[in-house]
Amino acid sequence: MTHGGNIRALREKSGVQKIIDFSASINPVGAPEWLRREVSRALDEASFYPDVECRDLIEAVVEAFNVDAGNVITCNGTSEVLFALPRIGEFKKAYLPAPAYIDYQRACRNAGVEVVEFGLSDGRGGFAYPEPAKLAAMVEPGSVVFICSPLNPCGISVAPAYFKELAGLCPDSLVVADAAYWDFLHGVDYAGRGWVGEMPENVIVLWSMTKFYSMPGLRLGLSFGCGELFYKIKNYLPPWNVGTLSQYVGTRALRDIEFAEYTQTQTADIYQRFYDGLASIDGLRPNKSAANFIFCELVTDKFSAGQLRDRLLEKGLAVRACGDFSGLSGEWLRMAVRCDEDNNKLLAAFEEILNPASLKKNVQKKKTPALMLLGTCSNAGKSVLTAALCRILKQDGIKVAPFKAQNMALNSYVCPGGGEIGNAQALQAQAAGVVADVRMNPVLLKPCSDVGSQVVVNGEVVGNMKVNEYVAYKEKAFAVVKDSYDSLAAEYDAVILEGAGSPAEINLKSHDIVNLRMAEYAGAGALLIGDIDRGGVYASFIGSYETMQPRERELIKGFLVNRFRGDESLLAAAHEYVKEFTGKDVLGVVPYIKNINLPEEDSVSFREHFSPRGGKDKDSLDIAVICIPALANYTDLDPFLNEPDVRLRLVYCSGEFGRPDAVILAGSKNVLGDLAFLRESGLYERIREYAEDGGSVAGICGGLQLMGENIADPHNIEGGGSGKGLGLFNTSTVFEEPKILVRKTAVHKLTGKAVAGFEMHNGRTDFTGQRELFVTDSGEVLGIGDERIFATYLHGVFSADDYRRSFIDSLRVKKGLQPLGRVVAEYSFEPALDKLAEIVRKNIDIKMIYEILGV
């Protein structure tokens, strides 16, 4: 006879290293999230002997079970008590249900106790315990009767009253109530723990801790009783039988009521889905179970249970064939209830083996190969490296799409098909050589205050939400995310997913929809990226890894070091340490790439974004960028960064204003709030005075609105209110729904230069009586003003090389400099993306990346 759960033997038998184990019935939810931390804390005490009395653990047991401390045994797994019990009890006979857990029989026969089995047939092809009176009539005084509830392997259960009644009918015998799976009970009205302290003296209860808390490797069990034999067993067991790690973890586990309640709810739901799936497969007849495993009869002559077990093992799926259980006729399998993903793999394998013809009619398309890039922090390089991999796959002939479930960014982009997404995903789409699509970033959060954001779903605004409101909305958002991903992935050969922030953010993990939860849904392996330029990269790799649950750690396939300057050979020892600690390799070291001329991560502040790049001419124009608090789409100014004769200077207050050659007011996510800031900072008057003195002022979108006379938000779209603008134009803006999201082309009337970009705003501005400056072919006005003071709703207006140069040259002439008269810095991402791909390809293990991706 063999036990389930022997992974080493299963690997040796099958030659398969990655096995999903259905042969051992462990919590499908997994271990509590604190398990790794508690073990780590306990290791500090590993140099001392364990508390021989297990005082903290027993205190927790008393609280959880409402029992007297003297009526508790803590043991190294309940097997320790099970094997001691028949040796000490000197029983005449042992009465065992058949089928039942094989170690009842083994423990009794090892002690020389005669075994008598009683059948469990309910007369209808199922299983049931006999009535207590009928069973008691069989029992010879001075014997032991084993009752397991729920019973392994068939999942039937009895109420605590059954133990009591049987014990009363057999006063000279012992009833062993094995409640190893009791915490998993569902579909009954007698779950709970309080009954264990209400049993008579001739009942001993066995209670496993390791199955419910998913920690069988730690070995921890409990036993309860109050009779003479119980105390003999207690004195029989050796000292220090429960180690420090098990004591720490057990104490914490028993006090984690939330985990217990969550497990019970989830297990019942997962069980039902799994049972229904098994019941739908020709050739299988599952029995109803009250536990976290299902006993299933094989009703086909194609395979024996052992043959089917072996076929499944070849696919990396281990189930328990029950040929070594007594009391069975026919062919039976027992399988644990695992997570839905694992259960579905087993169901698909059953269908494939048992009903291949049926499978052809219901072929399920394989998931699109996918890889997720995660970061140890924001701005670790996820966005840029996602773009790099998209370009590499494109170069290698693979049709690839980027995807980010949720992005928080004020730099957004209107897709050609309408709807807005994060600017980073638009760049990644360009890297992949595909058209940007709202499905690539189904949830976009645009902060409008410290505690709230505008929420954009599938490209459309659904409203402004405070943090708690959005957290409550997240499950609904995740449903949209999954639909978007499935639809997008079906059209591509591969998907590169980008995470957000860090997957180790403890305060966010419980409602994550963008990091490892998304990777698991997509079936994507994940790489964890760290920014070595910030320092502490290896600590952040290991620290992040340590916060993850076992299933999450399985998703991590390796690490990438980003932004390294120096001799890579100096990192070898650190990489070995990471491999030794995590079992995962560092798959590349990407150098610090200077002047790549690509937009920075969405999370980078505009102060970092506009830090000086390269050399500038001594006669460079000084363009002041007004840094309003809700500055949005500041990437509209990126085209100036590589102009040799332009220096962008950030201005936060009136004292920094100076005497610039031009002032630019860019977009705003909170126009009235930013208007108040201009007044409070003194910039309101400085800009007005500057304009009156002949200065050049340009505005884009929110900047256009700020430059007008009146601004009103009567529908509370950006927080409500009204105010007087800078008065540089005699215009009025009113905020209304819906948000305008559309791509446009236009002509700058003074120069005849073509411009292109997109509108993205709720404000409706009345241009009546204003000088038209940017006009579409159909005559629609997108901007107003003259050569010196102008504004437009067109994001991307300065991306047009010819127009941008004409604007710069006009400022040069005004300053007394010669115009250059030609484009000197083309604004194109294509060369930069190719350069980025070349550098990244050379510095990562691209072969391993492709292997993880599965292409």
PDB file of C-alpha atoms in Angstrom, residues 669-756:
ATOM      1  CA  LYS A 669      -6.239  66.934 -15.325  1.00  0.00           C
ATOM      2  CA  ASN A 670      -7.727  69.501 -12.941  1.00  0.00           C
ATOM      3  CA  VAL A 671      -7.961  72.854 -14.678  1.00  0.00           C
ATOM      4  CA  LEU A 672      -9.703  74.818 -11.921  1.00  0.00           C
ATOM      5  CA  GLY A 673      -7.386  73.342  -9.308  1.00  0.00           C
ATOM      6  CA  ASP A 674      -4.396  74.352 -11.401  1.00  0.00           C
ATOM      7  CA  LEU A 675      -5.865  77.804 -11.912  1.00  0.00           C
ATOM      8  CA  ALA A 676      -5.993  78.192  -8.133  1.00  0.00           C
ATOM      9  CA  PHE A 677      -2.359  77.079  -7.961  1.00  0.00           C
ATOM     10  CA  LEU A 678      -1.332  79.724 -10.505  1.00  0.00           C
ATOM     11  CA  ARG A 679      -2.930  82.385  -8.354  1.00  0.00           C
ATOM     12  CA  GLU A 680      -1.475  81.112  -5.073  1.00  0.00           C
ATOM     13  CA  SER A 681       2.041  80.707  -6.496  1.00  0.00           C
ATOM     14  CA  GLY A 682       2.143  84.165  -8.068  1.00  0.00           C
ATOM     15  CA  LEU A 683       2.504  82.669 -11.540  1.00  0.00           C
ATOM     16  CA  TYR A 684      -0.908  83.958 -12.607  1.00  0.00           C
ATOM     17  CA  GLU A 685       0.263  87.569 -12.516  1.00  0.00           C
ATOM     18  CA  ARG A 686       3.736  86.770 -13.849  1.00  0.00           C
ATOM     19  CA  ILE A 687       2.296  85.077 -16.954  1.00  0.00           C
ATOM     20  CA  ARG A 688      -0.150  87.920 -17.573  1.00  0.00           C
ATOM     21  CA  GLU A 689       2.581  90.540 -17.178  1.00  0.00           C
ATOM     22  CA  TYR A 690       4.907  88.549 -19.413  1.00  0.00           C
ATOM     23  CA  ALA A 691       2.274  88.326 -22.142  1.00  0.00           C
ATOM     24  CA  GLU A 692       1.461  92.059 -21.870  1.00  0.00           C
ATOM     25  CA  ASP A 693       5.199  92.837 -22.234  1.00  0.00           C
ATOM     26  CA  GLY A 694       5.334  90.991 -25.565  1.00  0.00           C
ATOM     27  CA  GLY A 695       6.237  87.499 -24.351  1.00  0.00           C
ATOM     28  CA  SER A 696       5.285  84.348 -26.244  1.00  0.00           C
ATOM     29  CA  VAL A 697       2.792  82.011 -24.575  1.00  0.00           C
ATOM     30  CA  ALA A 698       1.547  78.702 -25.975  1.00  0.00           C
ATOM     31  CA  GLY A 699      -1.130  76.428 -24.527  1.00  0.00           C
ATOM     32  CA  ILE A 700      -2.191  72.861 -25.200  1.00  0.00           C
ATOM     33  CA  CYS A 701      -5.626  71.529 -24.182  1.00  0.00           C
ATOM     34  CA  GLY A 702      -5.874  72.403 -20.464  1.00  0.00           C
ATOM     35  CA  GLY A 703      -3.401  75.183 -21.166  1.00  0.00           C
ATOM     36  CA  LEU A 704      -5.803  76.595 -23.756  1.00  0.00           C
ATOM     37  CA  GLN A 705      -8.587  76.601 -21.189  1.00  0.00           C
ATOM     38  CA  LEU A 706      -6.400  78.317 -18.569  1.00  0.00           C
ATOM     39  CA  MET A 707      -5.507  81.034 -21.066  1.00  0.00           C
ATOM     40  CA  GLY A 708      -9.181  81.942 -21.602  1.00  0.00           C
ATOM     41  CA  GLU A 709     -11.459  84.320 -19.729  1.00  0.00           C
ATOM     42  CA  ASN A 710     -13.951  82.008 -17.982  1.00  0.00           C
ATOM     43  CA  ILE A 711     -13.863  78.370 -16.875  1.00  0.00           C
ATOM     44  CA  ALA A 712     -16.832  76.485 -15.402  1.00  0.00           C
ATOM     45  CA  ASP A 713     -17.338  72.873 -14.278  1.00  0.00           C
ATOM     46  CA  PRO A 714     -21.077  72.750 -13.449  1.00  0.00           C
ATOM     47  CA  HIS A 715     -21.297  68.944 -13.635  1.00  0.00           C
ATOM     48  CA  ASN A 716     -18.435  68.285 -11.231  1.00  0.00           C
ATOM     49  CA  ILE A 717     -16.404  66.478 -13.903  1.00  0.00           C
ATOM     50  CA  GLU A 718     -13.076  67.691 -12.502  1.00  0.00           C
ATOM     51  CA  GLY A 719     -14.245  68.639  -9.042  1.00  0.00           C
ATOM     52  CA  GLY A 720     -16.712  71.413  -9.854  1.00  0.00           C
ATOM     53  CA  GLY A 721     -16.605  75.188  -9.506  1.00  0.00           C
ATOM     54  CA  SER A 722     -15.756  78.094 -11.761  1.00  0.00           C
ATOM     55  CA  GLY A 723     -13.055  80.713 -12.126  1.00  0.00           C
ATOM     56  CA  LYS A 724     -11.483  83.515 -14.110  1.00  0.00           C
ATOM     57  CA  GLY A 725      -8.685  82.370 -16.403  1.00  0.00           C
ATOM     58  CA  LEU A 726      -5.567  84.251 -17.453  1.00  0.00           C
ATOM     59  CA  GLY A 727      -7.619  86.325 -19.890  1.00  0.00           C
ATOM     60  CA  LEU A 728      -5.174  85.990 -22.767  1.00  0.00           C
ATOM     61  CA  PHE A 729      -8.150  85.029 -24.950  1.00  0.00           C
ATOM     62  CA  ASN A 730     -11.742  86.182 -24.697  1.00  0.00           C
ATOM     63  CA  THR A 731     -13.072  82.629 -24.472  1.00  0.00           C
ATOM     64  CA  SER A 732     -15.290  80.652 -22.106  1.00  0.00           C
ATOM     65  CA  THR A 733     -14.922  76.945 -21.369  1.00  0.00           C
ATOM     66  CA  VAL A 734     -17.598  74.723 -19.861  1.00  0.00           C
ATOM     67  CA  PHE A 735     -16.904  71.115 -18.857  1.00  0.00           C
ATOM     68  CA  GLU A 736     -19.437  68.635 -20.225  1.00  0.00           C
ATOM     69  CA  GLU A 737     -19.886  64.953 -20.989  1.00  0.00           C
ATOM     70  CA  PRO A 738     -18.985  63.028 -23.021  1.00  0.00           C
ATOM     71  CA  LYS A 739     -15.244  63.363 -23.221  1.00  0.00           C
ATOM     72  CA  ILE A 740     -14.019  64.200 -26.699  1.00  0.00           C
ATOM     73  CA  LEU A 741     -11.562  61.523 -27.878  1.00  0.00           C
ATOM     74  CA  VAL A 742     -10.644  61.791 -31.532  1.00  0.00           C
ATOM     75  CA  ARG A 743      -7.587  61.961 -33.786  1.00  0.00           C
ATOM     76  CA  LYS A 744      -7.324  64.983 -36.083  1.00  0.00           C
ATOM     77  CA  THR A 745      -5.099  66.593 -38.698  1.00  0.00           C
ATOM     78  CA  ALA A 746      -4.958  70.325 -39.279  1.00  0.00           C
ATOM     79  CA  VAL A 747      -2.976  73.160 -40.845  1.00  0.00           C
ATOM     80  CA  HIS A 748      -1.250  76.033 -39.074  1.00  0.00           C
ATOM     81  CA  LYS A 749      -2.702  78.950 -41.036  1.00  0.00           C
ATOM     82  CA  LEU A 750       0.223  81.340 -40.583  1.00  0.00           C
ATOM     83  CA  THR A 751       2.826  78.930 -41.961  1.00  0.00           C
ATOM     84  CA  GLY A 752       0.789  76.404 -43.903  1.00  0.00           C
ATOM     85  CA  LYS A 753       2.512  73.625 -41.954  1.00  0.00           C
ATOM     86  CA  ALA A 754       0.580  70.395 -41.386  1.00  0.00           C
ATOM     87  CA  VAL A 755       0.086  69.115 -37.846  1.00  0.00           C
ATOM     88  CA  ALA A 756      -1.540  65.966 -36.461  1.00  0.00           C
TER      89      ALA A 756
END
